PDB file of C-alpha atoms and ligand atoms in Angstrom:
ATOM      1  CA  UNK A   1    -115.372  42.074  37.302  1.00 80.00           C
ATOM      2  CA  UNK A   2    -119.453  40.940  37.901  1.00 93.00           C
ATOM      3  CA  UNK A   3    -122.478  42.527  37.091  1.00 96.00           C
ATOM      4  CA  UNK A   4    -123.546  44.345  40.330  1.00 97.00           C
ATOM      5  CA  UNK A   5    -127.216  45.608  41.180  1.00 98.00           C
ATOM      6  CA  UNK A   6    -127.734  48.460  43.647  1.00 98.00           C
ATOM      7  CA  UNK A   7    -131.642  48.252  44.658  1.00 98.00           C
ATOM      8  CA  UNK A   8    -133.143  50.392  47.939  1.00 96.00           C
ATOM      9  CA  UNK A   9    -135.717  53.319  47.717  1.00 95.00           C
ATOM     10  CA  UNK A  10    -135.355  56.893  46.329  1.00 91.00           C
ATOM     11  CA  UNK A  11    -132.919  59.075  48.308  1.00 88.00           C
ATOM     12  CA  UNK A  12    -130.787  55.772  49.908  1.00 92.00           C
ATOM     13  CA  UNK A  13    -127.920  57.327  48.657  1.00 91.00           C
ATOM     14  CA  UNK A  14    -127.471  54.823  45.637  1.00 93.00           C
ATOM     15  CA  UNK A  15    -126.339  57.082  43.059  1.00 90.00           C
ATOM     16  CA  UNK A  16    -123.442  58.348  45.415  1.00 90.00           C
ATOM     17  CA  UNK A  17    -122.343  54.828  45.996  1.00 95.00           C
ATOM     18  CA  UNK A  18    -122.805  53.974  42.791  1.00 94.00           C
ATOM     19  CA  UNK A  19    -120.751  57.195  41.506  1.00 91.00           C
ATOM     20  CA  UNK A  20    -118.072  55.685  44.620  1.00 93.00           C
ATOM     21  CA  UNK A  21    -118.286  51.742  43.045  1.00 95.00           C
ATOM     22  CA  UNK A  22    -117.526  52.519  39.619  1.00 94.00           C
ATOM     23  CA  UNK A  23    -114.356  54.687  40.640  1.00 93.00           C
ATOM     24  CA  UNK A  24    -112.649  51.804  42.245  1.00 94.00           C
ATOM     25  CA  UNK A  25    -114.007  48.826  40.418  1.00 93.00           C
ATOM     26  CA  UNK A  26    -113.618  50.713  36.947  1.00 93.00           C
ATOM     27  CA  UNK A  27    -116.988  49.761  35.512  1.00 94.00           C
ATOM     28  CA  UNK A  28    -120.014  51.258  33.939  1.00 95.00           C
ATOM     29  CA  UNK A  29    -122.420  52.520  36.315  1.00 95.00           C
ATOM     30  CA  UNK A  30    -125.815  52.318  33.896  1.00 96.00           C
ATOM     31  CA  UNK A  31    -128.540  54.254  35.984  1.00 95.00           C
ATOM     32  CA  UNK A  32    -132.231  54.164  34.470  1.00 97.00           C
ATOM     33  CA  UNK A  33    -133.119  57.243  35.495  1.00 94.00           C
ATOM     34  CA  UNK A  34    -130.111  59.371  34.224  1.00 94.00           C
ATOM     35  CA  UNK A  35    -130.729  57.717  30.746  1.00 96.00           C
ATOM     36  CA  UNK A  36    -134.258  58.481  30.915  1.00 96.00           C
ATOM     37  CA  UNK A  37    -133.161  62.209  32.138  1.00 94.00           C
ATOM     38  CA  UNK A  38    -130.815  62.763  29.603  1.00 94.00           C
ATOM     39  CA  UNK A  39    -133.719  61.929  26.590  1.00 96.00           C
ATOM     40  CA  UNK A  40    -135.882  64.510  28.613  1.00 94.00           C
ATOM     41  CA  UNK A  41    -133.070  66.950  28.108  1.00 93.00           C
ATOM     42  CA  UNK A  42    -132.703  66.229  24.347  1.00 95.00           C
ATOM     43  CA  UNK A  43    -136.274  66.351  23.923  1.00 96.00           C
ATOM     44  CA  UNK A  44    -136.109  62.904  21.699  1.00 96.00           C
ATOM     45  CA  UNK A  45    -139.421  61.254  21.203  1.00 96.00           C
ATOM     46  CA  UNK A  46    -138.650  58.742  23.576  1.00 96.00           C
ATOM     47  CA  UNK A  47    -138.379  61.629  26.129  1.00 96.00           C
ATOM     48  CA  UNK A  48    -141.827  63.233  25.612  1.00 96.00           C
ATOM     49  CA  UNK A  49    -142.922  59.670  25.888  1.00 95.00           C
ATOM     50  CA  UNK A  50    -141.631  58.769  29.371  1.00 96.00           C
ATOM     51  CA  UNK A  51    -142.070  62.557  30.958  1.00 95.00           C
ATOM     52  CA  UNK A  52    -145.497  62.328  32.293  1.00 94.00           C
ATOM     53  CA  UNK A  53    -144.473  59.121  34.427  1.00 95.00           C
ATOM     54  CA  UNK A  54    -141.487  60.916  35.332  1.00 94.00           C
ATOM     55  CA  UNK A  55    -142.614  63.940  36.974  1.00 91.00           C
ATOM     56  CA  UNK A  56    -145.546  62.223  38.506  1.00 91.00           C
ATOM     57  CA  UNK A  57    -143.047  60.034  40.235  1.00 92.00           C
ATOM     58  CA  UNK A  58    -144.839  57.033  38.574  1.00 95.00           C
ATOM     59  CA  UNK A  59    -142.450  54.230  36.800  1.00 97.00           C
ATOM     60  CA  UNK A  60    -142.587  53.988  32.978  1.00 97.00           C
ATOM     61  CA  UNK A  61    -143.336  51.098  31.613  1.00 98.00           C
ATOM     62  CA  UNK A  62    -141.927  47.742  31.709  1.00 98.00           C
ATOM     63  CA  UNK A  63    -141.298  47.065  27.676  1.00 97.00           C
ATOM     64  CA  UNK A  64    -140.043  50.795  27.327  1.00 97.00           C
ATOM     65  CA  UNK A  65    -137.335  50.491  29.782  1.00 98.00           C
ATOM     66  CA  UNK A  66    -136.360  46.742  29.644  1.00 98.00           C
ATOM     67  CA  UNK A  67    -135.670  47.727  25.798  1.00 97.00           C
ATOM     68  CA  UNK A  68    -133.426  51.123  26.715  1.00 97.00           C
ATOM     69  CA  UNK A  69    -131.382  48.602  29.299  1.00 97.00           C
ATOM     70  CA  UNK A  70    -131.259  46.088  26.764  1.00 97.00           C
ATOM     71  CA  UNK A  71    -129.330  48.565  24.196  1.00 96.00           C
ATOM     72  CA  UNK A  72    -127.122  50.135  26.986  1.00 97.00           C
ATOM     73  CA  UNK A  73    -126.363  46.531  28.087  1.00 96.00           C
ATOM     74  CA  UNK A  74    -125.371  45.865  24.558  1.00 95.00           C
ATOM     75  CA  UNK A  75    -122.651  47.986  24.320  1.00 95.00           C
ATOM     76  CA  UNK A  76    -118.624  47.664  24.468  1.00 95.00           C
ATOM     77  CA  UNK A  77    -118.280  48.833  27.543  1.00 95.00           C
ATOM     78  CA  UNK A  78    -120.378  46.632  29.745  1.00 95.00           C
ATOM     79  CA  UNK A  79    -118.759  43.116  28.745  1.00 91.00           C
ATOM     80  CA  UNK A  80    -116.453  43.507  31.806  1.00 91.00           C
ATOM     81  CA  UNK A  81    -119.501  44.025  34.616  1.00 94.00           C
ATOM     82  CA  UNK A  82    -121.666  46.907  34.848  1.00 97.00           C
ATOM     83  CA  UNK A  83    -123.674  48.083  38.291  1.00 97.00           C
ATOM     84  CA  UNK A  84    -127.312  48.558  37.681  1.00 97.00           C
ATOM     85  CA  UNK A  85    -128.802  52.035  39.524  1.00 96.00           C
ATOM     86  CA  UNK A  86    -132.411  52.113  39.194  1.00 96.00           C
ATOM     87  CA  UNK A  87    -132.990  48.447  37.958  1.00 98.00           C
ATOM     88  CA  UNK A  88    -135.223  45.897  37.816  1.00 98.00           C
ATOM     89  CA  UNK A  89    -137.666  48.059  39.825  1.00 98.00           C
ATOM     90  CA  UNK A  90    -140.212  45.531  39.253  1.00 98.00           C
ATOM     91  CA  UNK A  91    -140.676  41.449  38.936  1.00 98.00           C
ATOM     92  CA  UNK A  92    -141.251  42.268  35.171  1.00 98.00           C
ATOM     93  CA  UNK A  93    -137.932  43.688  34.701  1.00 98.00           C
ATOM     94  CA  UNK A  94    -136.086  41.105  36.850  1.00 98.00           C
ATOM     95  CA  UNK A  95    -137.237  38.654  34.862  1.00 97.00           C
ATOM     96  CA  UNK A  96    -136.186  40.191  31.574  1.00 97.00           C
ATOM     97  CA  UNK A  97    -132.684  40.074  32.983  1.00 97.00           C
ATOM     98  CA  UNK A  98    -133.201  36.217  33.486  1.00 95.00           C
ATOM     99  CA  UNK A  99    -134.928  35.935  29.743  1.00 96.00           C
ATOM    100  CA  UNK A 100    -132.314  37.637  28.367  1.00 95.00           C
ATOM    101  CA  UNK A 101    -129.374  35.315  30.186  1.00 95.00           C
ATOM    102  CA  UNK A 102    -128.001  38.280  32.499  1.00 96.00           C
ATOM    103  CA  UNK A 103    -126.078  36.388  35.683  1.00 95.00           C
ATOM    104  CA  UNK A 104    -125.920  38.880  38.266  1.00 97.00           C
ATOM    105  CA  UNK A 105    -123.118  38.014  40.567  1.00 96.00           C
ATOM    106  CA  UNK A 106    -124.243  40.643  43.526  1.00 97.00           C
ATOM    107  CA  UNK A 107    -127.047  42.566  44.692  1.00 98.00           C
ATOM    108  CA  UNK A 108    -126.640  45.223  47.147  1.00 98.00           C
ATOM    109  CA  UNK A 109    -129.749  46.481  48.921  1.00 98.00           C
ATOM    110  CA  UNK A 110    -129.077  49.933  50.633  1.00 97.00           C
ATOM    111  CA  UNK A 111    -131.809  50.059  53.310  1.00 95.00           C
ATOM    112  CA  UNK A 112    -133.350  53.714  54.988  1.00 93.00           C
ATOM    113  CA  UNK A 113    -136.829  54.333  56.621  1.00 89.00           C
ATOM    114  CA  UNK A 114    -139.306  56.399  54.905  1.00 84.00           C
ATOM    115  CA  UNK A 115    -138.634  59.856  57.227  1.00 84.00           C
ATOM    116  CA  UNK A 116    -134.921  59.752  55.820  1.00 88.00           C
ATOM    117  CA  UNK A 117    -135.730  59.265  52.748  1.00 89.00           C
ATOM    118  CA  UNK A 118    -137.890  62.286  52.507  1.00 85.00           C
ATOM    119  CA  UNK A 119    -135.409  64.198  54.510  1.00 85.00           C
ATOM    120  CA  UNK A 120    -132.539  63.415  51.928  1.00 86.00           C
ATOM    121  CA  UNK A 121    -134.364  64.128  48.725  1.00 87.00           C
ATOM    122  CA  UNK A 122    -135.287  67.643  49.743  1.00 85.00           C
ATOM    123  CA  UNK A 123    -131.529  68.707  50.420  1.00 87.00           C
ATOM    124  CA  UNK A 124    -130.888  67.034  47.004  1.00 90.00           C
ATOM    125  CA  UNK A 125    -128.478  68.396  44.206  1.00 93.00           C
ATOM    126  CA  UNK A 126    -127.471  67.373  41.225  1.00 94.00           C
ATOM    127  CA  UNK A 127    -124.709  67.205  38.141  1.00 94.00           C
ATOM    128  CA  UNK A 128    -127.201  67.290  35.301  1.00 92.00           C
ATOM    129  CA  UNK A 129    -124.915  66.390  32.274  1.00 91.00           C
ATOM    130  CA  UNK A 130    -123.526  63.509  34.585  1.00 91.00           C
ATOM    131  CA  UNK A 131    -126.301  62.576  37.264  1.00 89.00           C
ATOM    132  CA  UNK A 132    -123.962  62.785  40.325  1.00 90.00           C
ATOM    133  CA  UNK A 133    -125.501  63.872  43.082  1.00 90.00           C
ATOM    134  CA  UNK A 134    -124.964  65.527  46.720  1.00 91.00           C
ATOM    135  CA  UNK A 135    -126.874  66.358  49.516  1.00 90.00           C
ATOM    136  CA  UNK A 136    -126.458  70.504  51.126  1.00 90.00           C
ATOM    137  CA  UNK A 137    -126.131  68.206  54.604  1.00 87.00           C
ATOM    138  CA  UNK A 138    -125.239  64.524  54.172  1.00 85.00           C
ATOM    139  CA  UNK A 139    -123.329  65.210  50.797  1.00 88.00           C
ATOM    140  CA  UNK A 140    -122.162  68.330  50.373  1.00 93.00           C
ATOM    141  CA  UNK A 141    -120.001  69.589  47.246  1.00 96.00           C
ATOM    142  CA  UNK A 142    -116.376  71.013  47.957  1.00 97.00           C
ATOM    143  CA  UNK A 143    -117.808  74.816  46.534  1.00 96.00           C
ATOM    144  CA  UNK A 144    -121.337  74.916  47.196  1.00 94.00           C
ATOM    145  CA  UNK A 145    -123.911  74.680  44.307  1.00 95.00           C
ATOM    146  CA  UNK A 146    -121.133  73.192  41.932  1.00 97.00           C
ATOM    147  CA  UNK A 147    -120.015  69.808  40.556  1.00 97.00           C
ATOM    148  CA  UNK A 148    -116.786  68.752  41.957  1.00 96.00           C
ATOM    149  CA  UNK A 149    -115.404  67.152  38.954  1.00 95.00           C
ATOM    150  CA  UNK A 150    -116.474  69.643  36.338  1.00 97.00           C
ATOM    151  CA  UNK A 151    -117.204  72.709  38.645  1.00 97.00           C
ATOM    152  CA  UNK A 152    -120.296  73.217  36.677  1.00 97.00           C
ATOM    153  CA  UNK A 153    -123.454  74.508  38.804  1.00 97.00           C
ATOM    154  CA  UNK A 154    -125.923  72.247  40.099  1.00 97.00           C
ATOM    155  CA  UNK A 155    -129.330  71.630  40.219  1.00 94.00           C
ATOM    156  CA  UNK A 156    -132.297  69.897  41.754  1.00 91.00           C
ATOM    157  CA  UNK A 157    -133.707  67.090  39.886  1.00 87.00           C
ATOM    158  CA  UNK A 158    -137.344  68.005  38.486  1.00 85.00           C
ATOM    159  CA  UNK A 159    -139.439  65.431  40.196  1.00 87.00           C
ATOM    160  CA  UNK A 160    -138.215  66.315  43.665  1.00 87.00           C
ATOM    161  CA  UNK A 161    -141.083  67.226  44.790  1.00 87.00           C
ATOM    162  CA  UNK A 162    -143.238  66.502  47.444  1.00 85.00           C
ATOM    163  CA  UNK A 163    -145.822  64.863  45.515  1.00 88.00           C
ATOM    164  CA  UNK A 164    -143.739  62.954  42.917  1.00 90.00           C
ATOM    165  CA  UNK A 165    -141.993  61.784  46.233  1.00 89.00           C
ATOM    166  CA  UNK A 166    -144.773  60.442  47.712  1.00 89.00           C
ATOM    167  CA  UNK A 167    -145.885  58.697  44.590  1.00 92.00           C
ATOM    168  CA  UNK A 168    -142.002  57.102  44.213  1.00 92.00           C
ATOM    169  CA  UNK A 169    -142.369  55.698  47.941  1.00 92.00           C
ATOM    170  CA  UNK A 170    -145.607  54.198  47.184  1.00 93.00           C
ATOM    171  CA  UNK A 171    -144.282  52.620  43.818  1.00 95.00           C
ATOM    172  CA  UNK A 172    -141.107  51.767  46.029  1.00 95.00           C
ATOM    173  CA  UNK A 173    -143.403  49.611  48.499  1.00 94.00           C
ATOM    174  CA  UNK A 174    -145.973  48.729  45.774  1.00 97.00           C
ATOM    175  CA  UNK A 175    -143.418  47.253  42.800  1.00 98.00           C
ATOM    176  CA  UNK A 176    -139.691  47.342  44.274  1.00 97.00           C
ATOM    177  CA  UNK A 177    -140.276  45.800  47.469  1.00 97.00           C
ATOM    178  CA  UNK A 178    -141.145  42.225  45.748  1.00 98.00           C
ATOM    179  CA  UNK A 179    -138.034  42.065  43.852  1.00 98.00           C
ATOM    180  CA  UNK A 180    -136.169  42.992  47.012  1.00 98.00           C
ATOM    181  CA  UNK A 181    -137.883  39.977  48.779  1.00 97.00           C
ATOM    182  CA  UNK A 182    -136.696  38.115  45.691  1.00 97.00           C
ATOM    183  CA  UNK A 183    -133.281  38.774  45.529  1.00 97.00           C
ATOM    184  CA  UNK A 184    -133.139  37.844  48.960  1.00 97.00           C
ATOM    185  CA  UNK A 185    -132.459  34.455  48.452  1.00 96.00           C
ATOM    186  CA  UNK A 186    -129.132  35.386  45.944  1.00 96.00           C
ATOM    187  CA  UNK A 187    -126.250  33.636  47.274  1.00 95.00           C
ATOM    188  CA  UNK A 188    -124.679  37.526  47.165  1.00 97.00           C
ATOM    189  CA  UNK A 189    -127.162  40.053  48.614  1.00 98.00           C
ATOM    190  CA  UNK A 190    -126.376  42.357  51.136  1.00 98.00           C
ATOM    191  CA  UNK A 191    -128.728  44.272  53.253  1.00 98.00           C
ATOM    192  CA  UNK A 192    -127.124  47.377  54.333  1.00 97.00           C
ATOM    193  CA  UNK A 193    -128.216  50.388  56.449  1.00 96.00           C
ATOM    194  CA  UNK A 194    -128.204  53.409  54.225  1.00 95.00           C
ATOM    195  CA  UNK A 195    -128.269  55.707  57.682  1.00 93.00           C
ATOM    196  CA  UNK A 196    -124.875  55.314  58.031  1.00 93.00           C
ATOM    197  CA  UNK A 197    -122.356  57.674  56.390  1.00 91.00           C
ATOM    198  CA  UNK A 198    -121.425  57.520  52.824  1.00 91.00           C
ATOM    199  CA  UNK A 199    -118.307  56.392  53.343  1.00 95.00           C
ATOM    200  CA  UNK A 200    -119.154  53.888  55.651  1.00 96.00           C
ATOM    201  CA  UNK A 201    -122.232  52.755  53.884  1.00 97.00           C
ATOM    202  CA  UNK A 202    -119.097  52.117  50.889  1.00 97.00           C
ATOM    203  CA  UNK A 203    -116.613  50.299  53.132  1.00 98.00           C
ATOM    204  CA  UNK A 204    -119.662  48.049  53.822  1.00 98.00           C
ATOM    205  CA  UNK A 205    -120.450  47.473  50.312  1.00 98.00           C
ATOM    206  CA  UNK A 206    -116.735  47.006  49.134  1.00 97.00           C
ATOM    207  CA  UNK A 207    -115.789  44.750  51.425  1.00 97.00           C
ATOM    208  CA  UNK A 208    -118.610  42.209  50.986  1.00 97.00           C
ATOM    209  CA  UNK A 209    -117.359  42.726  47.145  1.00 97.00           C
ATOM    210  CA  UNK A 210    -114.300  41.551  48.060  1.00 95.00           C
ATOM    211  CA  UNK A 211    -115.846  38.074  48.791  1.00 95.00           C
ATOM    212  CA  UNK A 212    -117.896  37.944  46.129  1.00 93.00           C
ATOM    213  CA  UNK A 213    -114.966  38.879  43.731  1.00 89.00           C
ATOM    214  CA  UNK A 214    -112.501  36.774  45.498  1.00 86.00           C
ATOM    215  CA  UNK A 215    -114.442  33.608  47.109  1.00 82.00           C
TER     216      UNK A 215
HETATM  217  P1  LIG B   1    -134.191  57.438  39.396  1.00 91.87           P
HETATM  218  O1  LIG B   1    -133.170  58.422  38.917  1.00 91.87           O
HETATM  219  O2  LIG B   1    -133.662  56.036  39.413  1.00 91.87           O
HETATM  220  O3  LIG B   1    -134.820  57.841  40.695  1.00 91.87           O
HETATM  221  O4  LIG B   1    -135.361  57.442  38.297  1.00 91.87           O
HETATM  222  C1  LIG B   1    -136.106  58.605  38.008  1.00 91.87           C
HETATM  223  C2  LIG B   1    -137.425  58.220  37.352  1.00 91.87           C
HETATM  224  O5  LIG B   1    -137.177  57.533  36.110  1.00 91.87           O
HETATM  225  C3  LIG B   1    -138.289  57.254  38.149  1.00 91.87           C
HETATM  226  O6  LIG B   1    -139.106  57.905  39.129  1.00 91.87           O
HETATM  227  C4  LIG B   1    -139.132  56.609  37.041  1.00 91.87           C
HETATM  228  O7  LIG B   1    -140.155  57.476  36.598  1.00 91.87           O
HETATM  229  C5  LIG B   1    -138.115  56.481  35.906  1.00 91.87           C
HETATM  230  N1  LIG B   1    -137.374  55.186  35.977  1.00 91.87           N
HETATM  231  C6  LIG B   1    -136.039  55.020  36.191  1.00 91.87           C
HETATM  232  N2  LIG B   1    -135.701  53.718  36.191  1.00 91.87           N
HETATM  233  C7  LIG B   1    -136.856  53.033  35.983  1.00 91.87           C
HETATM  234  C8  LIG B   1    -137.180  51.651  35.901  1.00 91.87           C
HETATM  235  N3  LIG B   1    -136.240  50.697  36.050  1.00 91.87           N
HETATM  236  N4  LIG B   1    -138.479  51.316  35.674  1.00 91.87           N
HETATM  237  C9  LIG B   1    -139.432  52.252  35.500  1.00 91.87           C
HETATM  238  N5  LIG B   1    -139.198  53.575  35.596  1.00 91.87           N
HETATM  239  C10 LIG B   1    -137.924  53.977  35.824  1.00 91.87           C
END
């Protein structure tokens, strides 16, 4: 398999096609954010330290999270290809996957304007023990308000608000959109519209997979 990265703004619908990607391609889907959520749940040290950028909406720093990838990267599980949610969000931390010797055989860039975006993340629920999400509109869960995998209730994710949102768009244009412009010249990168429906949005993504994975 290759080491996938799925890059676009907050609310592209990433962590459904992400959720989608590492159904069929059997691979570890390492998202950031859910790590980071999961400390915040424990209450671990690391947690308290990374809350206040968090629920601002801010990023946390570049050494704290190139060093919580680094150990997830580490593991068993991810010498077969993994698919990156939620990283590099900035130059910094795409270049700590080049220090570090990371080959990154695809980048997929899901792609929605700024009114969608807010649109989506308001309607937003979420698995907490797993991170999957769904939308009450665009997504919507087989029984309302619960997971469909583990039927547990749902909830919406802290830092859904309207200004943490704001503050994730601005970071979005401020320190995502230059890695974006980076990746552009990857021999893989696809630049997909994220209006589209889920399930088109993943027939676009697996098929250009299927020429990366078989030239
Ligand atoms: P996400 O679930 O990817 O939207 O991430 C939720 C929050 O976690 C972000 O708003 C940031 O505060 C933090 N976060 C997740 N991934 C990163 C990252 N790669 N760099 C910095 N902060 C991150």
């Amino acid at each position: 398999m290759a080491n996938i990265i799925l890059i676009g703004p907050p609310g592209a619908g990433k962590g459904t096609q992400a959720e989608m990607l590492k159904k069929k391609y059997n691979i570890p889907c390492i998202s950031t954010g859910q790590i980071l959520r999961n400390h915040l749940q424990q209450n671990t040290a690391l947690g308290q330290e990374c809350k206040q950028y968090i629920d601002k909406g801010q990023l946390v720093p570049d050494n704290v999270i190139v060093e919580i990838l680094k150990d997830r990267l580490s593991e068993k599980d991810c010498h077969n290809g993994f698919l990156l949610d939620g990283f590099p969000r900035t130059l910094a931390q795409a270049q700590s996957l080049l220090s570090e010797g990371v080959e990154i055989q695809a980048i997929l860039y899901i792609n929605v304007v700024d009114e969608m975006i807010i649109s989506r993340l308001s309607g937003r629920w979420m698995h907490a023990a797993s991170g999957r999400t769904y939308h009450e509109r665009f997504n919507p869960p087989n029984n309302p308000g619960h997971d469909d995998v583990t039927g547990e209730p749902l909830i919406q994710r802290s830092d859904d608000t309207q200004e943490s949102i704001k503050n994730r768009l601005i970071s979005f244009r401020k320190d995502t959109q230059p890695v974006i412009d980076y990746y552009k010249t990857h021999k893989n990168f696809l630049d997909v519209d994220g209006s589209e429906t889920p399930e088109k949005v993943f027939a676009t993504l697996t098929s250009f997979l299927e020429t990366v994975l078989h030239p």
